[in-house]
Amino acid sequence: MSAAQRQALPERLTAFVQALRANALRVGPAETVDAAQVLAVLGLADRERLREGLAAALLRAHGQRAVFDATFDLYFPSRVGEPEATRQSADPTVEELREQLAAALAAGDSAAMAQLAAGAVGALGAFGQAPGAGGWSAHQTLDRLRPQILLARVLAALREGRGEARPSELTERIEPDEIRRRIEAFRALVATEARRRSAELRGTEEIARRAVAPSVDQIDFLFAGREQLAELRRAVRPLSRKLATRLAARRRRAARGQLDVRRTVRRSLGTGGVPLRPAYRRRHPQRPELVLLCDVSSSVAGFSDFTMLLVQALREEFSRVRVFAFVNRVDEVTDLLGPGAGDPGTLARRILAEATVLGYHPYSDYGSALGEFQQRYRDVVGPRSSVLILGDARNNNRDPNLPALRQLARQARRVHWLNPEQPSYWSTGDSAALAYAGVVPMHPCRNARQLGELITRLLPL
Amino acid sequence: MDEQRETGFFDSVEEVTARLAEVGYLASTAVATTVFLADRLGKPLLVEGPAGVGKTELAKAVAAVAGARLVRLQCYEGVDESRALYEWNHAKQLLRITAGREEGWEQARTDIFSEEFLLPRPLLTAIRGSEPTVLLIDETDKADVEVEGLLLEVLSDFQVTVPELGTITAERRPFVLLTSNASRELSEALRRRCLFLHLDFPDPELEVRIVRSRVPGLDQVLAESVVKVVGALRAMELRKAPSVAETIDWARTLLALGADTLDDAVVRRSLGVILKHQEDLRRAAEKLTLA
């Protein structure tokens, strides 16, 4: 750290905080002051300590950590320019890099992995010609290096290195998974390094704004990749517990009841007009019924994954939940979601395999699904049921069958529609969302955060 | 200002690491750094994370190395002011009133609301003492929202207001550690008063060291295998991921069984030590393909 850079520390810290805010982390001035104190106490000597210290001062939830780390790497880079080690050796070939990476993976040597990530981005990740016009791409680096093909090589190296002293068959069986996790970690390192070097080219602020992935609970359901889905799933699980405590609190409050003046006065006649025994208006406990209608077609795959998770959570909370899945035909899947139903990924597949949700074509058809629901399951929905419909309302230009939805809305206590698309898309293409939204309230529900908020607001006691 | 704010247990991050290790708590960089900052900045430390990663242990370890007394407030649904802060000793007050029948009301009134009749609960206890203190507010998320309001005053100014006595301010700041399993979202205001630490399962290397320091008889290779299998279990989506304490229990069990390698039979026999749900056991056996 040079003297000039040190001088600019307060500015850098505020810029860092700004970047965090730009990525939707709520960081107030009080946190910034704390962070400045942390900076003063810890100094810049140890970067990992600084990272942890600033995280402690600026973050309020673990879901924000990924965004924080990526932004931290940009504003407090581990080094500037090209790393020392790669500058000396001539451009390494892809095969050399792979060789070194395999060794580092086998040893689980994170320092070597970080250095190789830097080297790989330098050797394989540059695109464009003139400095300033091009940039550094993690995608391109990984595409050329293909670290995933190293798995077999790493495993063989491990086995060989061990020689006679084999720990056990079991440990060897779980080793591939562990190496896969290490490879994932390496990919993340490459992404960080590419971002850092792009930031040097094009200015930290712009990269921080564009290249840092959103925090977990803000990942769009419809655009989530496989890894993001796994991460989201972990984020949703505590949600169900949160939901349980919040609902329990609401029920407790609702159970208290109000003073019934008429009956209290009447009772007080027995004690000469002194209201010794107040009477309360007691609410008759109603058993809330929940009916879920879920689109499980592939266009909303990410979303329906979560719906399934949530449904499992709701089942524990509500005594009567009935779940129906549809693509263009509708079928009850309540039993498939019973305890021990397995993880949501396989669950979605099981529903497609075991329930009749597909007719003669594989496209969503809300109109015929609603119609069939009215025909086959008319008795399921009564004046005490709340109905949640989950889907994007993309009807492939078929008849939306609004009368069926109107009928459903009349029968049920209330009907809500959760739509994973943002409202500005509701009127586009084959979406029948606006037509349906005219009949029942429709809410945009694009990420785990919105889902959590909506569910607690909409659910009956 | 800083002189009175800091609790003054530690001088550097290195010292935190070294001294915690002396009492058997192997701290990661994150843990050592945040503990040091909480000490130096005089701010409460909110520790979140899955069950069994050593959140409560951390408070105990800090108390042990600092030679401080540990005051613990265990939160639960329904914990209230009289459990957390203070209570008047009504029985004793009644006795006092009966004993002094002759005196006037004025005198009795000033008398029965004095320190003598005050029953301090954890928060007041932690604030009143002049000796070094670690205040552990355990499972904060279990308490109702109202209690958080109570904590706000205590944690921002380290003072407690008893209407009859006035405001009691800490002579010496306690080191405060709050734990939470995130089953309920803590309020923004409370979070803002704290430094935040997400304590996760330790990385494999650290966990091996922890296991070996707790189970000295275990050899390195077996410890590594144990940690590896536990790591694989945590990567599965189980209802309850095995905690560090359970890793240690398992290591002890293996030692007791006289196992020197982890083969399928041994694992199948002892998996119940770390997995507590039938469903988890089934899934683990399936994924680890135990014959």
Coordinates of N, CA and C in Angstrom, one line a residue, chain A residues 144-316:
Chain A
R144 N -11.8 -22.2 -21.6 CA -10.6 -22.7 -22.2 C -9.9 -23.7 -21.3
L145 N -9.9 -23.4 -20.0 CA -9.2 -24.2 -19.0 C -9.9 -25.5 -18.7
R146 N -11.2 -25.4 -18.7 CA -12.1 -26.5 -18.3 C -11.6 -27.3 -17.1
P147 N -11.7 -26.6 -15.9 CA -11.2 -27.3 -14.7 C -12.0 -28.6 -14.4
Q148 N -13.2 -28.6 -14.8 CA -14.1 -29.8 -14.4 C -13.5 -31.1 -15.0
I149 N -12.7 -31.1 -16.1 CA -12.2 -32.3 -16.6 C -11.1 -32.9 -15.8
L150 N -10.7 -32.1 -14.8 CA -9.5 -32.5 -14.0 C -9.8 -33.5 -12.9
L151 N -11.2 -33.7 -12.7 CA -11.6 -34.5 -11.6 C -10.9 -35.9 -11.5
A152 N -10.9 -36.6 -12.6 CA -10.4 -38.0 -12.7 C -8.9 -37.9 -12.4
R153 N -8.2 -36.9 -13.0 CA -6.8 -36.8 -12.8 C -6.4 -36.6 -11.3
V154 N -7.2 -35.7 -10.7 CA -6.9 -35.4 -9.3 C -7.1 -36.6 -8.4
L155 N -8.2 -37.3 -8.7 CA -8.5 -38.5 -7.9 C -7.4 -39.6 -8.0
A156 N -6.9 -39.7 -9.3 CA -5.8 -40.7 -9.5 C -4.6 -40.3 -8.8
A157 N -4.3 -39.0 -8.8 CA -3.1 -38.4 -8.1 C -3.2 -38.7 -6.6
L158 N -4.4 -38.5 -6.1 CA -4.6 -38.7 -4.7 C -4.4 -40.1 -4.3
R159 N -4.9 -41.0 -5.1 CA -4.8 -42.5 -4.9 C -3.3 -42.9 -4.9
E160 N -2.7 -42.4 -5.9 CA -1.3 -42.7 -6.1 C -0.4 -42.2 -4.9
G161 N -0.6 -41.0 -4.6 CA 0.1 -40.3 -3.5 C 0.0 -41.1 -2.2
R162 N -1.1 -41.7 -2.0 CA -1.4 -42.4 -0.8 C -0.7 -43.7 -0.7
G163 N -0.5 -44.3 -1.9 CA 0.2 -45.6 -1.9 C -0.5 -46.7 -1.1
E164 N 0.1 -47.3 -0.2 CA -0.5 -48.5 0.5 C -1.4 -48.0 1.6
A165 N -1.1 -46.8 2.1 CA -1.9 -46.4 3.3 C -3.3 -45.8 2.9
R166 N -4.2 -46.7 2.5 CA -5.5 -46.2 2.1 C -6.4 -46.0 3.3
P167 N -7.0 -44.8 3.5 CA -7.8 -44.6 4.7 C -9.0 -45.5 4.8
S168 N -9.8 -45.5 3.8 CA -10.9 -46.5 3.7 C -11.7 -46.3 2.4
E169 N -12.4 -47.3 2.1 CA -13.2 -47.2 0.9 C -14.2 -46.1 0.9
L170 N -14.8 -45.9 2.1 CA -15.8 -44.9 2.3 C -15.3 -43.5 2.0
T171 N -14.1 -43.2 2.5 CA -13.5 -41.9 2.3 C -13.2 -41.7 0.8
E172 N -12.8 -42.7 0.2 CA -12.6 -42.6 -1.3 C -13.8 -42.4 -2.1
R173 N -14.9 -42.9 -1.6 CA -16.2 -42.7 -2.3 C -16.7 -41.3 -2.2
I174 N -16.4 -40.6 -1.0 CA -16.9 -39.2 -0.9 C -15.9 -38.2 -1.5
E175 N -14.7 -38.7 -1.8 CA -13.7 -37.8 -2.3 C -14.1 -37.0 -3.6
P176 N -14.7 -37.7 -4.6 CA -15.1 -36.9 -5.8 C -15.9 -35.7 -5.5
D177 N -16.9 -35.8 -4.6 CA -17.7 -34.7 -4.2 C -16.9 -33.5 -3.7
E178 N -15.9 -33.9 -2.8 CA -15.1 -32.9 -2.2 C -14.2 -32.2 -3.3
I179 N -13.7 -33.0 -4.2 CA -12.9 -32.3 -5.3 C -13.8 -31.4 -6.1
R180 N -15.0 -31.9 -6.4 CA -15.9 -31.0 -7.1 C -16.1 -29.7 -6.4
R181 N -16.3 -29.8 -5.1 CA -16.4 -28.5 -4.3 C -15.2 -27.6 -4.5
R182 N -14.0 -28.3 -4.5 CA -12.8 -27.5 -4.6 C -12.8 -26.8 -6.0
I183 N -13.2 -27.6 -7.0 CA -13.2 -27.0 -8.4 C -14.2 -25.8 -8.4
E184 N -15.3 -25.9 -7.7 CA -16.3 -24.8 -7.7 C -15.6 -23.6 -7.1
A185 N -14.9 -23.9 -6.0 CA -14.2 -22.8 -5.3 C -13.2 -22.1 -6.3
F186 N -12.5 -22.9 -7.1 CA -11.6 -22.4 -8.0 C -12.3 -21.5 -9.0
R187 N -13.4 -21.9 -9.5 CA -14.2 -21.1 -10.5 C -14.5 -19.8 -9.9
A188 N -14.9 -19.8 -8.6 CA -15.2 -18.5 -7.9 C -14.0 -17.6 -7.9
L189 N -12.8 -18.2 -7.6 CA -11.6 -17.4 -7.6 C -11.3 -16.8 -8.9
V190 N -11.5 -17.6 -10.0 CA -11.3 -17.0 -11.3 C -12.3 -15.8 -11.6
A191 N -13.5 -16.0 -11.2 CA -14.5 -14.9 -11.4 C -14.0 -13.6 -10.6
T192 N -13.5 -13.8 -9.4 CA -13.1 -12.7 -8.6 C -11.9 -12.0 -9.3
E193 N -11.0 -12.8 -9.8 CA -9.8 -12.2 -10.4 C -10.1 -11.5 -11.7
A194 N -11.0 -12.1 -12.5 CA -11.4 -11.4 -13.7 C -12.1 -10.1 -13.4
R195 N -12.9 -10.1 -12.4 CA -13.6 -8.8 -12.0 C -12.6 -7.8 -11.5
R196 N -11.6 -8.2 -10.8 CA -10.6 -7.3 -10.2 C -9.9 -6.6 -11.4
R197 N -9.5 -7.5 -12.4 CA -8.7 -6.9 -13.4 C -9.5 -6.1 -14.4
S198 N -10.8 -6.4 -14.6 CA -11.6 -5.6 -15.4 C -11.8 -4.3 -14.7
A199 N -11.9 -4.3 -13.4 CA -12.1 -3.1 -12.6 C -11.0 -2.1 -12.8
E200 N -9.7 -2.7 -12.9 CA -8.6 -1.8 -13.1 C -8.7 -1.2 -14.5
L201 N -9.2 -1.9 -15.4 CA -9.3 -1.3 -16.8 C -10.4 -0.3 -16.9
R202 N -11.6 -0.6 -16.3 CA -12.7 0.2 -16.6 C -13.2 1.0 -15.4
G203 N -12.5 1.0 -14.3 CA -13.0 1.7 -13.2 C -13.8 0.8 -12.3
T204 N -13.4 0.9 -11.0 CA -14.0 0.0 -10.0 C -15.5 0.2 -9.9
E205 N -16.0 1.4 -10.0 CA -17.4 1.7 -9.7 C -18.3 1.0 -10.7
E206 N -17.9 1.0 -12.0 CA -18.8 0.5 -13.0 C -18.9 -1.1 -12.8
I207 N -17.7 -1.7 -12.6 CA -17.7 -3.1 -12.4 C -18.5 -3.5 -11.2
A208 N -18.3 -2.8 -10.1 CA -19.0 -3.1 -8.9 C -20.5 -3.1 -9.1
R209 N -20.9 -2.1 -10.0 CA -22.3 -2.0 -10.2 C -22.9 -3.1 -11.1
R210 N -22.1 -3.5 -12.0 CA -22.6 -4.5 -13.0 C -22.3 -5.9 -12.8
A211 N -21.1 -6.2 -12.2 CA -20.6 -7.6 -12.2 C -20.8 -8.3 -10.9
V212 N -21.2 -7.6 -9.9 CA -21.4 -8.4 -8.6 C -22.8 -9.0 -8.6
A213 N -22.8 -10.3 -8.3 CA -24.1 -11.0 -8.3 C -25.0 -10.5 -7.2
P214 N -26.3 -10.5 -7.3 CA -27.1 -10.0 -6.3 C -27.1 -11.0 -5.1
S215 N -27.5 -10.6 -3.9 CA -27.5 -11.5 -2.8 C -28.6 -12.5 -2.9
V216 N -28.5 -13.6 -2.2 CA -29.2 -14.8 -2.5 C -30.8 -14.5 -2.5
D217 N -31.3 -13.8 -1.6 CA -32.7 -13.7 -1.5 C -33.2 -12.7 -2.6
Q218 N -32.3 -12.2 -3.4 CA -32.8 -11.3 -4.5 C -32.6 -12.0 -5.9
I219 N -32.1 -13.2 -5.9 CA -32.0 -13.8 -7.2 C -33.3 -14.1 -7.8
D220 N -33.5 -13.8 -9.1 CA -34.7 -13.9 -9.7 C -35.0 -15.4 -9.9
F221 N -36.2 -15.9 -9.5 CA -36.5 -17.3 -9.6 C -36.3 -17.8 -11.0
L222 N -36.8 -17.0 -12.0 CA -36.8 -17.5 -13.4 C -35.5 -17.6 -14.0
F223 N -34.5 -16.8 -13.5 CA -33.2 -16.8 -14.2 C -32.1 -17.5 -13.3
A224 N -32.5 -18.2 -12.3 CA -31.5 -18.7 -11.4 C -30.8 -19.9 -12.0
G225 N -29.5 -20.0 -11.9 CA -28.8 -21.2 -12.4 C -28.9 -22.3 -11.4
R226 N -28.2 -23.4 -11.8 CA -28.3 -24.6 -10.9 C -27.7 -24.4 -9.5
E227 N -26.5 -23.7 -9.5 CA -25.9 -23.5 -8.2 C -26.7 -22.5 -7.4
Q228 N -27.2 -21.5 -8.1 CA -27.9 -20.4 -7.4 C -29.2 -21.1 -6.8
L229 N -29.7 -22.0 -7.5 CA -30.9 -22.7 -7.0 C -30.6 -23.4 -5.7
A230 N -29.5 -24.1 -5.7 CA -29.1 -24.8 -4.5 C -28.9 -23.8 -3.3
E231 N -28.3 -22.6 -3.7 CA -28.1 -21.6 -2.7 C -29.4 -21.0 -2.2
L232 N -30.3 -20.8 -3.1 CA -31.6 -20.3 -2.8 C -32.4 -21.2 -1.9
R233 N -32.2 -22.5 -2.1 CA -32.9 -23.5 -1.3 C -32.5 -23.4 0.1
R234 N -31.1 -23.2 0.3 CA -30.7 -23.0 1.6 C -31.2 -21.8 2.3
A235 N -31.5 -20.8 1.4 CA -32.0 -19.5 2.0 C -33.5 -19.6 2.3
V236 N -34.2 -20.5 1.6 CA -35.6 -20.6 1.8 C -35.9 -21.5 3.1
R237 N -35.0 -22.4 3.4 CA -35.3 -23.3 4.5 C -35.6 -22.5 5.8
P238 N -34.7 -21.6 6.2 CA -35.0 -20.8 7.4 C -36.3 -20.0 7.3
L239 N -36.6 -19.7 6.1 CA -37.9 -19.0 5.8 C -39.1 -19.7 6.4
S240 N -39.1 -21.0 6.2 CA -40.2 -21.7 6.7 C -40.3 -21.7 8.2
R241 N -39.2 -21.7 8.9 CA -39.2 -21.6 10.3 C -39.6 -20.2 10.8
K242 N -39.1 -19.2 10.1 CA -39.5 -17.8 10.4 C -41.0 -17.7 10.2
L243 N -41.5 -18.3 9.2 CA -43.0 -18.2 8.9 C -43.7 -18.9 10.1
A244 N -43.2 -20.0 10.6 CA -43.9 -20.7 11.6 C -43.9 -19.8 12.9
T245 N -42.8 -19.2 13.3 CA -42.9 -18.4 14.5 C -43.8 -17.2 14.3
R246 N -43.8 -16.6 13.1 CA -44.6 -15.4 12.9 C -46.1 -15.8 13.0
L247 N -46.4 -16.9 12.4 CA -47.8 -17.3 12.4 C -48.2 -17.7 13.8
A248 N -47.3 -18.3 14.6 CA -47.7 -18.7 15.9 C -47.9 -17.4 16.7
A249 N -47.1 -16.4 16.6 CA -47.3 -15.1 17.3 C -48.7 -14.5 16.9
R250 N -49.0 -14.5 15.6 CA -50.2 -13.9 15.2 C -51.4 -14.7 15.8
R251 N -51.3 -16.0 15.8 CA -52.4 -16.7 16.4 C -52.6 -16.4 17.9
R252 N -51.4 -16.3 18.6 CA -51.5 -16.0 20.0 C -52.2 -14.7 20.3
R253 N -51.9 -13.7 19.5 CA -52.5 -12.4 19.6 C -54.0 -12.5 19.3
A254 N -54.3 -13.3 18.3 CA -55.7 -13.3 17.9 C -56.6 -14.1 18.9
A255 N -55.9 -15.0 19.7 CA -56.7 -15.8 20.6 C -57.1 -15.0 21.8
R256 N -56.5 -13.9 22.0 CA -56.8 -13.2 23.3 C -58.2 -12.7 23.4
G257 N -58.8 -12.2 22.3 CA -60.2 -11.9 22.3 C -60.5 -10.5 23.0
Q258 N -61.7 -10.0 22.7 CA -62.1 -8.7 23.2 C -63.1 -8.8 24.4
L259 N -63.2 -7.8 25.2 CA -64.2 -7.8 26.2 C -65.6 -7.7 25.6
D260 N -66.5 -8.6 26.1 CA -67.8 -8.6 25.7 C -68.7 -7.8 26.7
V261 N -69.0 -6.6 26.4 CA -69.6 -5.7 27.4 C -71.0 -6.2 27.8
R262 N -71.8 -6.6 26.9 CA -73.1 -7.1 27.2 C -73.1 -8.2 28.1
R263 N -72.3 -9.2 27.9 CA -72.3 -10.4 28.8 C -71.7 -10.1 30.1
T264 N -70.7 -9.2 30.1 CA -70.1 -8.8 31.4 C -71.1 -8.1 32.3
V265 N -71.9 -7.2 31.7 CA -72.9 -6.5 32.5 C -74.0 -7.5 33.1
R266 N -74.3 -8.4 32.2 CA -75.3 -9.4 32.6 C -74.8 -10.2 33.7
R267 N -73.6 -10.6 33.6 CA -73.0 -11.5 34.7 C -72.9 -10.7 36.0
S268 N -72.6 -9.3 35.9 CA -72.4 -8.5 37.1 C -73.7 -8.4 37.9
L269 N -74.9 -8.7 37.3 CA -76.1 -8.6 38.1 C -76.1 -9.6 39.2
G270 N -75.4 -10.7 39.1 CA -75.3 -11.7 40.1 C -74.5 -11.2 41.3
T271 N -73.6 -10.2 41.1 CA -72.7 -9.7 42.2 C -73.1 -8.3 42.5
G272 N -74.3 -7.9 42.4 CA -74.8 -6.6 42.7 C -74.2 -5.5 41.8
G273 N -74.0 -5.8 40.6 CA -73.5 -4.8 39.6 C -72.0 -4.6 39.6
V274 N -71.3 -5.3 40.4 CA -69.8 -5.2 40.3 C -69.3 -6.3 39.3
P275 N -68.7 -5.8 38.3 CA -68.3 -6.8 37.3 C -67.1 -7.7 37.7
L276 N -67.4 -8.6 38.5 CA -66.3 -9.5 39.1 C -65.7 -10.4 38.0
R277 N -66.6 -10.9 37.2 CA -66.1 -11.9 36.2 C -66.3 -11.3 34.8
P278 N -65.3 -10.7 34.2 CA -65.5 -10.2 32.9 C -65.7 -11.3 31.9
A279 N -66.5 -11.1 30.9 CA -66.7 -12.1 29.9 C -66.0 -11.6 28.6
Y280 N -65.4 -12.5 27.9 CA -64.7 -12.1 26.7 C -65.4 -12.7 25.5
R281 N -65.3 -11.9 24.4 CA -65.9 -12.4 23.2 C -64.8 -13.4 22.6
R282 N -65.2 -14.6 22.6 CA -64.2 -15.6 22.1 C -64.4 -15.9 20.7
R283 N -63.3 -15.9 20.0 CA -63.4 -16.3 18.6 C -63.4 -17.8 18.4
H284 N -64.3 -18.2 17.6 CA -64.3 -19.7 17.4 C -63.1 -20.0 16.6
P285 N -62.3 -20.9 17.1 CA -61.1 -21.3 16.3 C -61.5 -21.9 15.0
Q286 N -61.1 -21.3 13.9 CA -61.4 -21.9 12.6 C -60.1 -22.6 12.1
R287 N -60.4 -23.7 11.5 CA -59.3 -24.4 11.0 C -59.0 -23.8 9.6
P288 N -57.9 -23.1 9.4 CA -57.7 -22.6 8.1 C -57.4 -23.7 7.1
E289 N -58.0 -23.5 5.9 CA -57.7 -24.5 4.9 C -57.0 -23.7 3.8
L290 N -56.0 -24.4 3.3 CA -55.2 -23.8 2.2 C -55.2 -24.7 1.0
V291 N -55.4 -24.1 -0.1 CA -55.4 -24.8 -1.4 C -54.4 -24.2 -2.3
L292 N -53.4 -24.9 -2.8 CA -52.4 -24.4 -3.6 C -52.6 -25.0 -5.0
L293 N -52.5 -24.1 -6.0 CA -52.6 -24.5 -7.4 C -51.2 -24.1 -8.0
C294 N -50.4 -25.1 -8.4 CA -49.0 -24.7 -8.8 C -48.8 -25.1 -10.3
D295 N -48.3 -24.1 -11.0 CA -47.8 -24.4 -12.4 C -46.5 -25.1 -12.2
V296 N -46.3 -26.3 -12.8 CA -45.0 -27.0 -12.7 C -44.4 -27.2 -14.0
S297 N -44.8 -26.4 -15.0 CA -44.2 -26.5 -16.3 C -42.8 -26.0 -16.3
S298 N -42.0 -26.4 -17.3 CA -40.6 -26.1 -17.3 C -40.3 -24.6 -17.3
S299 N -41.2 -23.8 -17.9 CA -40.9 -22.3 -18.0 C -40.8 -21.7 -16.6
V300 N -41.4 -22.3 -15.6 CA -41.3 -21.7 -14.3 C -40.6 -22.7 -13.3
A301 N -39.7 -23.5 -13.9 CA -39.0 -24.6 -13.1 C -38.4 -24.1 -11.8
G302 N -37.7 -23.0 -11.9 CA -37.0 -22.4 -10.7 C -38.0 -22.1 -9.6
F303 N -39.1 -21.4 -10.1 CA -40.1 -21.0 -9.2 C -40.9 -22.1 -8.5
S304 N -41.2 -23.2 -9.4 CA -42.0 -24.2 -8.8 C -41.2 -25.1 -7.8
D305 N -39.9 -25.1 -8.0 CA -39.0 -25.7 -7.0 C -39.3 -25.1 -5.6
F306 N -39.3 -23.8 -5.6 CA -39.5 -23.1 -4.3 C -40.9 -23.3 -3.8
T307 N -41.8 -23.3 -4.7 CA -43.2 -23.5 -4.3 C -43.3 -24.8 -3.5
M308 N -42.6 -25.8 -4.1 CA -42.7 -27.1 -3.4 C -42.0 -27.1 -2.0
L309 N -40.9 -26.4 -1.9 CA -40.3 -26.3 -0.6 C -41.2 -25.6 0.4
L310 N -41.8 -24.6 -0.1 CA -42.7 -23.8 0.7 C -43.9 -24.6 1.1
V311 N -44.4 -25.3 0.2 CA -45.6 -26.1 0.4 C -45.2 -27.1 1.5
Q312 N -44.0 -27.7 1.5 CA -43.7 -28.7 2.5 C -43.6 -28.0 3.9
A313 N -43.1 -26.7 3.9 CA -43.1 -26.0 5.1 C -44.5 -25.7 5.6
L314 N -45.4 -25.3 4.7 CA -46.7 -25.0 5.1 C -47.5 -26.2 5.6
R315 N -47.2 -27.3 5.0 CA -47.9 -28.5 5.5 C -47.7 -28.7 7.0
E316 N -46.5 -28.4 7.5 CA -46.2 -28.6 8.9 C -47.0 -27.6 9.7

